[in-house]
Amino acid sequence: MSKKVLVINGSDREGSFNGQLAAQLVSELEKNGAAGEILDYSALPLLSQNNEYPNQQAITDIRAQVKAADALLIVSPEYNGSYTARLKNLIDWLSRPAEQGNNEEITVINSKPVAVASVANSTYGKFVRQNLNTLVAYTRMKPMDHEGLGIKIPGSAWGTGQLELESEQQEQVEAFVKEFIAFIG
């Protein structure tokens, strides 16, 4: 049975380079026998103790998708050396118990295999990947023992808006996906 990987795009910018990388990762997962899907969490409200319970339908649906996945693959741009507020909000929601007062509840991300990727400028997303790896470990996910996939935005992409990977970058994507699939077993 093929593994189901939920790909989380930390950017909500239409046509974002990280969104394009997320789509390429889904394609590469499928080439390697895994099922890939990009999570739509655009309806998720900002987490507050004022709106946390009872669970809103958006978070109930997202938790069900995350629970059904064998692993998560997080793709994020680097904003001031870290991840986006949108992505942090999602992880905050997923790290909370679904039932009020049940702090012993195992969350849907507990022990969930995860890896991180970023396409960015000169840093190759180094800092966002470091910070994400720290965050996913802190929230009790199971990060792949790997710094994650870092891709430098090709210069031509700025003019076209299209993320067209160079052959070496495509090889990095392919190797990363194969390693991730082996990691999730």
GROMACS .gro file of C-alpha atoms in nm, residues 47 87-96:
model
   11
   47LEU     CA    1  -0.582   3.046   1.697
   87LEU     CA    2   0.222   2.812   0.887
   88LYS     CA    3   0.288   2.870   1.258
   89ASN     CA    4  -0.086   2.915   1.312
   90LEU     CA    5  -0.156   2.578   1.147
   91ILE     CA    6   0.104   2.400   1.358
   92ASP     CA    7  -0.029   2.570   1.672
   93TRP     CA    8  -0.380   2.441   1.596
   94LEU     CA    9  -0.253   2.089   1.524
   95SER     CA   10  -0.046   2.078   1.842
   96ARG     CA   11  -0.352   2.140   2.061
   0.00000   0.00000   0.00000
